[in-house]
Amino acid sequence: MGEQQHVKFPQEIIDEYAALGVDLPALFSAGHLGTRMGVQILEAAPEKVVGTMPVEGNTQPYGLLHGGASAVLAENLGSVGSMLHGGSSRIAVGVDLNCTHHRGVRSGLVTGVATPVHRGRSTATYEIVISDEEGRRVCTARLTCLLRDARPGDEAHARPDGR
C-alpha cells in the first residue's frame, strides 16, 4: 500500500486527527502485510471502505486467488472502517473474521467494499464484499472488532494495523 496520498477521507475525520497532530493521510497504512500483497485503499470512511488487491502474487498452487489473501484484504478494510468509527481515542482490535469463498479468480484485480453491519460503543462489525473485475462476487466476509479506549503506551492507537 505504498502510495496512500490518494485515499479519500471525509474532511471531518482528517480534521479530528489533525487536531491531535496526526496527519492521517500520511499515516494511513494496512501494514507490512498489505504492502507485500499490493493492497491499495481507495476510499475510507466509517460508512464505507474501498480497496483493491492484485490477484498476481496472491495465488495458491492451483493459480487461483488464495483464500487467505481475500481474508487479508477483508480484515484490512473492516479494520480501517472500525478504526474510523471508533475515532482517534479508541483502538479497533479484530476479534472475529469469517470468509465465504464463492468463485476462483486467476488474474486481474479484486475490489473489496466494507460496509457496517453494526457500529456500537464497544464493537463494530463490517461486511466485506470482494468482487472481480467483472463485478462477480468472489468472497463475502464479516469482521468484528472490539473498540477499546487507547491507553498510555498505545503510541500507535491511530493505526488500524497496530504498527
mmCIF file with all atom_site columns, C-alpha atoms in Angstrom:
data_model
loop_
_atom_site.group_PDB
_atom_site.id
_atom_site.type_symbol
_atom_site.label_atom_id
_atom_site.label_alt_id
_atom_site.label_comp_id
_atom_site.label_asym_id
_atom_site.label_entity_id
_atom_site.label_seq_id
_atom_site.pdbx_PDB_ins_code
_atom_site.Cartn_x
_atom_site.Cartn_y
_atom_site.Cartn_z
_atom_site.occupancy
_atom_site.B_iso_or_equiv
_atom_site.pdbx_formal_charge
_atom_site.auth_seq_id
_atom_site.auth_comp_id
_atom_site.auth_asym_id
_atom_site.auth_atom_id
_atom_site.pdbx_PDB_model_num
ATOM 1   C CA . MET A 1 1   ? 0.000   0.000   0.000   1.00 0.00 ? 1   MET A CA 1
ATOM 2   C CA . GLY A 1 2   ? 2.845   2.361   -0.629  1.00 0.00 ? 2   GLY A CA 1
ATOM 3   C CA . GLU A 1 3   ? 1.016   5.290   -2.255  1.00 0.00 ? 3   GLU A CA 1
ATOM 4   C CA . GLN A 1 4   ? -1.580  6.381   0.286   1.00 0.00 ? 4   GLN A CA 1
ATOM 5   C CA . GLN A 1 5   ? -1.905  10.055  -0.659  1.00 0.00 ? 5   GLN A CA 1
ATOM 6   C CA . HIS A 1 6   ? -4.798  9.134   -2.974  1.00 0.00 ? 6   HIS A CA 1
ATOM 7   C CA . VAL A 1 7   ? -7.044  7.807   -0.187  1.00 0.00 ? 7   VAL A CA 1
ATOM 8   C CA . LYS A 1 8   ? -10.272 9.779   0.098   1.00 0.00 ? 8   LYS A CA 1
ATOM 9   C CA . PHE A 1 9   ? -11.167 10.551  3.733   1.00 0.00 ? 9   PHE A CA 1
ATOM 10  C CA . PRO A 1 10  ? -14.106 12.662  4.920   1.00 0.00 ? 10  PRO A CA 1
ATOM 11  C CA . GLN A 1 11  ? -12.782 16.108  5.893   1.00 0.00 ? 11  GLN A CA 1
ATOM 12  C CA . GLU A 1 12  ? -14.180 15.885  9.451   1.00 0.00 ? 12  GLU A CA 1
ATOM 13  C CA . ILE A 1 13  ? -12.072 12.757  10.087  1.00 0.00 ? 13  ILE A CA 1
ATOM 14  C CA . ILE A 1 14  ? -8.928  14.423  8.725   1.00 0.00 ? 14  ILE A CA 1
ATOM 15  C CA . ASP A 1 15  ? -9.675  17.423  10.981  1.00 0.00 ? 15  ASP A CA 1
ATOM 16  C CA . GLU A 1 16  ? -10.198 15.201  14.058  1.00 0.00 ? 16  GLU A CA 1
ATOM 17  C CA . TYR A 1 17  ? -6.789  13.571  13.644  1.00 0.00 ? 17  TYR A CA 1
ATOM 18  C CA . ALA A 1 18  ? -5.113  16.858  12.648  1.00 0.00 ? 18  ALA A CA 1
ATOM 19  C CA . ALA A 1 19  ? -6.292  18.393  15.943  1.00 0.00 ? 19  ALA A CA 1
ATOM 20  C CA . LEU A 1 20  ? -4.210  15.697  17.660  1.00 0.00 ? 20  LEU A CA 1
ATOM 21  C CA . GLY A 1 21  ? -1.197  16.454  15.489  1.00 0.00 ? 21  GLY A CA 1
ATOM 22  C CA . VAL A 1 22  ? -1.719  13.355  13.325  1.00 0.00 ? 22  VAL A CA 1
ATOM 23  C CA . ASP A 1 23  ? -1.504  13.623  9.525   1.00 0.00 ? 23  ASP A CA 1
ATOM 24  C CA . LEU A 1 24  ? -3.967  10.818  8.811   1.00 0.00 ? 24  LEU A CA 1
ATOM 25  C CA . PRO A 1 25  ? -3.378  10.552  5.041   1.00 0.00 ? 25  PRO A CA 1
ATOM 26  C CA . ALA A 1 26  ? 0.396   10.328  5.620   1.00 0.00 ? 26  ALA A CA 1
ATOM 27  C CA . LEU A 1 27  ? -0.012  7.861   8.491   1.00 0.00 ? 27  LEU A CA 1
ATOM 28  C CA . PHE A 1 28  ? -2.603  5.613   6.892   1.00 0.00 ? 28  PHE A CA 1
ATOM 29  C CA . SER A 1 29  ? -1.414  2.077   6.151   1.00 0.00 ? 29  SER A CA 1
ATOM 30  C CA . ALA A 1 30  ? -2.619  -1.505  6.122   1.00 0.00 ? 30  ALA A CA 1
ATOM 31  C CA . GLY A 1 31  ? 0.798   -2.536  7.375   1.00 0.00 ? 31  GLY A CA 1
ATOM 32  C CA . HIS A 1 32  ? 3.656   -4.558  6.012   1.00 0.00 ? 32  HIS A CA 1
ATOM 33  C CA . LEU A 1 33  ? 1.455   -7.492  5.002   1.00 0.00 ? 33  LEU A CA 1
ATOM 34  C CA . GLY A 1 34  ? -0.867  -5.252  2.996   1.00 0.00 ? 34  GLY A CA 1
ATOM 35  C CA . THR A 1 35  ? 2.125   -3.664  1.294   1.00 0.00 ? 35  THR A CA 1
ATOM 36  C CA . ARG A 1 36  ? 3.579   -7.061  0.338   1.00 0.00 ? 36  ARG A CA 1
ATOM 37  C CA . MET A 1 37  ? 0.219   -8.130  -1.067  1.00 0.00 ? 37  MET A CA 1
ATOM 38  C CA . GLY A 1 38  ? -0.347  -4.940  -3.051  1.00 0.00 ? 38  GLY A CA 1
ATOM 39  C CA . VAL A 1 39  ? -3.412  -3.767  -1.107  1.00 0.00 ? 39  VAL A CA 1
ATOM 40  C CA . GLN A 1 40  ? -4.485  -0.236  -2.035  1.00 0.00 ? 40  GLN A CA 1
ATOM 41  C CA . ILE A 1 41  ? -7.076  1.667   -0.022  1.00 0.00 ? 41  ILE A CA 1
ATOM 42  C CA . LEU A 1 42  ? -9.032  3.983   -2.337  1.00 0.00 ? 42  LEU A CA 1
ATOM 43  C CA . GLU A 1 43  ? -11.690 5.412   -0.042  1.00 0.00 ? 43  GLU A CA 1
ATOM 44  C CA . ALA A 1 44  ? -12.046 5.330   3.736   1.00 0.00 ? 44  ALA A CA 1
ATOM 45  C CA . ALA A 1 45  ? -14.894 6.464   5.978   1.00 0.00 ? 45  ALA A CA 1
ATOM 46  C CA . PRO A 1 46  ? -16.807 4.795   8.831   1.00 0.00 ? 46  PRO A CA 1
ATOM 47  C CA . GLU A 1 47  ? -19.702 4.209   6.400   1.00 0.00 ? 47  GLU A CA 1
ATOM 48  C CA . LYS A 1 48  ? -17.657 2.614   3.601   1.00 0.00 ? 48  LYS A CA 1
ATOM 49  C CA . VAL A 1 49  ? -14.092 1.497   2.931   1.00 0.00 ? 49  VAL A CA 1
ATOM 50  C CA . VAL A 1 50  ? -12.991 0.521   -0.583  1.00 0.00 ? 50  VAL A CA 1
ATOM 51  C CA . GLY A 1 51  ? -9.728  -1.154  -1.524  1.00 0.00 ? 51  GLY A CA 1
ATOM 52  C CA . THR A 1 52  ? -8.134  -3.290  -4.203  1.00 0.00 ? 52  THR A CA 1
ATOM 53  C CA . MET A 1 53  ? -5.592  -6.097  -4.370  1.00 0.00 ? 53  MET A CA 1
ATOM 54  C CA . PRO A 1 54  ? -3.930  -7.782  -7.372  1.00 0.00 ? 54  PRO A CA 1
ATOM 55  C CA . VAL A 1 55  ? -4.522  -11.484 -7.897  1.00 0.00 ? 55  VAL A CA 1
ATOM 56  C CA . GLU A 1 56  ? -0.998  -11.928 -9.244  1.00 0.00 ? 56  GLU A CA 1
ATOM 57  C CA . GLY A 1 57  ? 1.380   -12.753 -6.409  1.00 0.00 ? 57  GLY A CA 1
ATOM 58  C CA . ASN A 1 58  ? -1.501  -13.732 -4.114  1.00 0.00 ? 58  ASN A CA 1
ATOM 59  C CA . THR A 1 59  ? -2.411  -17.147 -5.510  1.00 0.00 ? 59  THR A CA 1
ATOM 60  C CA . GLN A 1 60  ? -2.379  -20.690 -4.192  1.00 0.00 ? 60  GLN A CA 1
ATOM 61  C CA . PRO A 1 61  ? -0.662  -23.585 -6.027  1.00 0.00 ? 61  PRO A CA 1
ATOM 62  C CA . TYR A 1 62  ? -3.564  -24.034 -8.496  1.00 0.00 ? 62  TYR A CA 1
ATOM 63  C CA . GLY A 1 63  ? -3.157  -20.442 -9.677  1.00 0.00 ? 63  GLY A CA 1
ATOM 64  C CA . LEU A 1 64  ? -6.324  -19.165 -8.015  1.00 0.00 ? 64  LEU A CA 1
ATOM 65  C CA . LEU A 1 65  ? -6.569  -16.220 -5.634  1.00 0.00 ? 65  LEU A CA 1
ATOM 66  C CA . HIS A 1 66  ? -5.626  -17.599 -2.225  1.00 0.00 ? 66  HIS A CA 1
ATOM 67  C CA . GLY A 1 67  ? -8.477  -17.574 0.300   1.00 0.00 ? 67  GLY A CA 1
ATOM 68  C CA . GLY A 1 68  ? -6.065  -16.193 2.877   1.00 0.00 ? 68  GLY A CA 1
ATOM 69  C CA . ALA A 1 69  ? -5.331  -13.260 0.582   1.00 0.00 ? 69  ALA A CA 1
ATOM 70  C CA . SER A 1 70  ? -9.048  -12.477 0.448   1.00 0.00 ? 70  SER A CA 1
ATOM 71  C CA . ALA A 1 71  ? -9.096  -12.661 4.257   1.00 0.00 ? 71  ALA A CA 1
ATOM 72  C CA . VAL A 1 72  ? -6.201  -10.191 4.465   1.00 0.00 ? 72  VAL A CA 1
ATOM 73  C CA . LEU A 1 73  ? -7.995  -7.725  2.191   1.00 0.00 ? 73  LEU A CA 1
ATOM 74  C CA . ALA A 1 74  ? -11.236 -8.158  4.145   1.00 0.00 ? 74  ALA A CA 1
ATOM 75  C CA . GLU A 1 75  ? -9.584  -7.687  7.548   1.00 0.00 ? 75  GLU A CA 1
ATOM 76  C CA . ASN A 1 76  ? -7.701  -4.605  6.376   1.00 0.00 ? 76  ASN A CA 1
ATOM 77  C CA . LEU A 1 77  ? -10.856 -2.940  5.051   1.00 0.00 ? 77  LEU A CA 1
ATOM 78  C CA . GLY A 1 78  ? -13.049 -3.841  8.025   1.00 0.00 ? 78  GLY A CA 1
ATOM 79  C CA . SER A 1 79  ? -10.356 -2.786  10.494  1.00 0.00 ? 79  SER A CA 1
ATOM 80  C CA . VAL A 1 80  ? -9.992  0.597   8.823   1.00 0.00 ? 80  VAL A CA 1
ATOM 81  C CA . GLY A 1 81  ? -13.747 1.177   8.998   1.00 0.00 ? 81  GLY A CA 1
ATOM 82  C CA . SER A 1 82  ? -13.804 0.109   12.653  1.00 0.00 ? 82  SER A CA 1
ATOM 83  C CA . MET A 1 83  ? -10.864 2.360   13.495  1.00 0.00 ? 83  MET A CA 1
ATOM 84  C CA . LEU A 1 84  ? -12.517 5.342   11.831  1.00 0.00 ? 84  LEU A CA 1
ATOM 85  C CA . HIS A 1 85  ? -15.824 4.582   13.573  1.00 0.00 ? 85  HIS A CA 1
ATOM 86  C CA . GLY A 1 86  ? -14.074 4.326   16.944  1.00 0.00 ? 86  GLY A CA 1
ATOM 87  C CA . GLY A 1 87  ? -12.347 7.659   16.469  1.00 0.00 ? 87  GLY A CA 1
ATOM 88  C CA . SER A 1 88  ? -8.954  8.900   17.465  1.00 0.00 ? 88  SER A CA 1
ATOM 89  C CA . SER A 1 89  ? -9.294  7.946   21.145  1.00 0.00 ? 89  SER A CA 1
ATOM 90  C CA . ARG A 1 90  ? -10.186 4.292   20.509  1.00 0.00 ? 90  ARG A CA 1
ATOM 91  C CA . ILE A 1 91  ? -8.332  1.224   19.257  1.00 0.00 ? 91  ILE A CA 1
ATOM 92  C CA . ALA A 1 92  ? -10.009 -1.315  16.958  1.00 0.00 ? 92  ALA A CA 1
ATOM 93  C CA . VAL A 1 93  ? -8.909  -4.906  17.611  1.00 0.00 ? 93  VAL A CA 1
ATOM 94  C CA . GLY A 1 94  ? -10.182 -7.716  15.388  1.00 0.00 ? 94  GLY A CA 1
ATOM 95  C CA . VAL A 1 95  ? -11.900 -10.495 17.352  1.00 0.00 ? 95  VAL A CA 1
ATOM 96  C CA . ASP A 1 96  ? -13.727 -12.477 14.644  1.00 0.00 ? 96  ASP A CA 1
ATOM 97  C CA . LEU A 1 97  ? -13.270 -12.914 10.904  1.00 0.00 ? 97  LEU A CA 1
ATOM 98  C CA . ASN A 1 98  ? -15.119 -15.309 8.646   1.00 0.00 ? 98  ASN A CA 1
ATOM 99  C CA . CYS A 1 99  ? -14.948 -15.628 4.881   1.00 0.00 ? 99  CYS A CA 1
ATOM 100 C CA . THR A 1 100 ? -17.044 -17.497 2.354   1.00 0.00 ? 100 THR A CA 1
ATOM 101 C CA . HIS A 1 101 ? -15.298 -18.000 -0.987  1.00 0.00 ? 101 HIS A CA 1
ATOM 102 C CA . HIS A 1 102 ? -17.732 -18.061 -3.913  1.00 0.00 ? 102 HIS A CA 1
ATOM 103 C CA . ARG A 1 103 ? -15.582 -18.318 -7.048  1.00 0.00 ? 103 ARG A CA 1
ATOM 104 C CA . GLY A 1 104 ? -11.976 -18.581 -8.125  1.00 0.00 ? 104 GLY A CA 1
ATOM 105 C CA . VAL A 1 105 ? -10.067 -15.778 -9.796  1.00 0.00 ? 105 VAL A CA 1
ATOM 106 C CA . ARG A 1 106 ? -6.848  -16.304 -11.778 1.00 0.00 ? 106 ARG A CA 1
ATOM 107 C CA . SER A 1 107 ? -5.868  -12.785 -12.825 1.00 0.00 ? 107 SER A CA 1
ATOM 108 C CA . GLY A 1 108 ? -6.632  -9.112  -12.578 1.00 0.00 ? 108 GLY A CA 1
ATOM 109 C CA . LEU A 1 109 ? -7.596  -7.018  -9.612  1.00 0.00 ? 109 LEU A CA 1
ATOM 110 C CA . VAL A 1 110 ? -10.162 -7.718  -6.915  1.00 0.00 ? 110 VAL A CA 1
ATOM 111 C CA . THR A 1 111 ? -12.040 -4.925  -5.175  1.00 0.00 ? 111 THR A CA 1
ATOM 112 C CA . GLY A 1 112 ? -13.340 -5.076  -1.623  1.00 0.00 ? 112 GLY A CA 1
ATOM 113 C CA . VAL A 1 113 ? -16.079 -2.884  -0.202  1.00 0.00 ? 113 VAL A CA 1
ATOM 114 C CA . ALA A 1 114 ? -16.601 -2.850  3.567   1.00 0.00 ? 114 ALA A CA 1
ATOM 115 C CA . THR A 1 115 ? -19.895 -1.568  4.931   1.00 0.00 ? 115 THR A CA 1
ATOM 116 C CA . PRO A 1 116 ? -21.061 -1.564  8.544   1.00 0.00 ? 116 PRO A CA 1
ATOM 117 C CA . VAL A 1 117 ? -23.475 -4.139  9.861   1.00 0.00 ? 117 VAL A CA 1
ATOM 118 C CA . HIS A 1 118 ? -23.217 -2.806  13.435  1.00 0.00 ? 118 HIS A CA 1
ATOM 119 C CA . ARG A 1 119 ? -21.390 0.222   14.846  1.00 0.00 ? 119 ARG A CA 1
ATOM 120 C CA . GLY A 1 120 ? -21.699 0.269   18.609  1.00 0.00 ? 120 GLY A CA 1
ATOM 121 C CA . ARG A 1 121 ? -19.789 1.663   21.565  1.00 0.00 ? 121 ARG A CA 1
ATOM 122 C CA . SER A 1 122 ? -17.719 -1.465  22.197  1.00 0.00 ? 122 SER A CA 1
ATOM 123 C CA . THR A 1 123 ? -17.822 -3.384  18.906  1.00 0.00 ? 123 THR A CA 1
ATOM 124 C CA . ALA A 1 124 ? -18.055 -2.733  15.191  1.00 0.00 ? 124 ALA A CA 1
ATOM 125 C CA . THR A 1 125 ? -18.972 -5.350  12.591  1.00 0.00 ? 125 THR A CA 1
ATOM 126 C CA . TYR A 1 126 ? -18.407 -4.897  8.861   1.00 0.00 ? 126 TYR A CA 1
ATOM 127 C CA . GLU A 1 127 ? -19.473 -6.957  5.881   1.00 0.00 ? 127 GLU A CA 1
ATOM 128 C CA . ILE A 1 128 ? -16.829 -7.022  3.173   1.00 0.00 ? 128 ILE A CA 1
ATOM 129 C CA . VAL A 1 129 ? -17.774 -7.996  -0.377  1.00 0.00 ? 129 VAL A CA 1
ATOM 130 C CA . ILE A 1 130 ? -14.849 -8.812  -2.671  1.00 0.00 ? 130 ILE A CA 1
ATOM 131 C CA . SER A 1 131 ? -15.553 -8.807  -6.415  1.00 0.00 ? 131 SER A CA 1
ATOM 132 C CA . ASP A 1 132 ? -13.560 -9.473  -9.578  1.00 0.00 ? 132 ASP A CA 1
ATOM 133 C CA . GLU A 1 133 ? -13.127 -7.019  -12.448 1.00 0.00 ? 133 GLU A CA 1
ATOM 134 C CA . GLU A 1 134 ? -16.416 -8.166  -13.988 1.00 0.00 ? 134 GLU A CA 1
ATOM 135 C CA . GLY A 1 135 ? -18.265 -7.346  -10.760 1.00 0.00 ? 135 GLY A CA 1
ATOM 136 C CA . ARG A 1 136 ? -18.779 -11.011 -9.828  1.00 0.00 ? 136 ARG A CA 1
ATOM 137 C CA . ARG A 1 137 ? -18.687 -11.767 -6.106  1.00 0.00 ? 137 ARG A CA 1
ATOM 138 C CA . VAL A 1 138 ? -15.539 -13.677 -5.188  1.00 0.00 ? 138 VAL A CA 1
ATOM 139 C CA . CYS A 1 139 ? -15.799 -13.636 -1.401  1.00 0.00 ? 139 CYS A CA 1
ATOM 140 C CA . THR A 1 140 ? -18.117 -12.429 1.333   1.00 0.00 ? 140 THR A CA 1
ATOM 141 C CA . ALA A 1 141 ? -16.522 -11.769 4.708   1.00 0.00 ? 141 ALA A CA 1
ATOM 142 C CA . ARG A 1 142 ? -17.591 -10.426 8.069   1.00 0.00 ? 142 ARG A CA 1
ATOM 143 C CA . LEU A 1 143 ? -15.217 -8.833  10.585  1.00 0.00 ? 143 LEU A CA 1
ATOM 144 C CA . THR A 1 144 ? -15.998 -7.849  14.169  1.00 0.00 ? 144 THR A CA 1
ATOM 145 C CA . CYS A 1 145 ? -13.625 -5.559  16.020  1.00 0.00 ? 145 CYS A CA 1
ATOM 146 C CA . LEU A 1 146 ? -13.555 -4.732  19.702  1.00 0.00 ? 146 LEU A CA 1
ATOM 147 C CA . LEU A 1 147 ? -13.324 -0.980  20.299  1.00 0.00 ? 147 LEU A CA 1
ATOM 148 C CA . ARG A 1 148 ? -11.384 -0.119  23.418  1.00 0.00 ? 148 ARG A CA 1
ATOM 149 C CA . ASP A 1 149 ? -10.083 3.127   24.815  1.00 0.00 ? 149 ASP A CA 1
ATOM 150 C CA . ALA A 1 150 ? -6.482  3.950   23.966  1.00 0.00 ? 150 ALA A CA 1
ATOM 151 C CA . ARG A 1 151 ? -4.191  3.703   26.980  1.00 0.00 ? 151 ARG A CA 1
ATOM 152 C CA . PRO A 1 152 ? -0.863  5.356   27.723  1.00 0.00 ? 152 PRO A CA 1
ATOM 153 C CA . GLY A 1 153 ? 1.768   3.461   25.806  1.00 0.00 ? 153 GLY A CA 1
ATOM 154 C CA . ASP A 1 154 ? -0.557  2.768   22.892  1.00 0.00 ? 154 ASP A CA 1
ATOM 155 C CA . GLU A 1 155 ? 1.591   5.021   20.720  1.00 0.00 ? 155 GLU A CA 1
ATOM 156 C CA . ALA A 1 156 ? 0.116   3.648   17.520  1.00 0.00 ? 156 ALA A CA 1
ATOM 157 C CA . HIS A 1 157 ? -3.561  3.864   18.511  1.00 0.00 ? 157 HIS A CA 1
ATOM 158 C CA . ALA A 1 158 ? -4.421  5.785   15.344  1.00 0.00 ? 158 ALA A CA 1
ATOM 159 C CA . ARG A 1 159 ? -3.144  2.936   13.162  1.00 0.00 ? 159 ARG A CA 1
ATOM 160 C CA . PRO A 1 160 ? -5.566  0.249   12.021  1.00 0.00 ? 160 PRO A CA 1
ATOM 161 C CA . ASP A 1 161 ? -2.713  -2.261  11.816  1.00 0.00 ? 161 ASP A CA 1
ATOM 162 C CA . GLY A 1 162 ? -1.301  -1.627  15.301  1.00 0.00 ? 162 GLY A CA 1
ATOM 163 C CA . ARG A 1 163 ? 2.166   -0.675  13.996  1.00 0.00 ? 163 ARG A CA 1
#
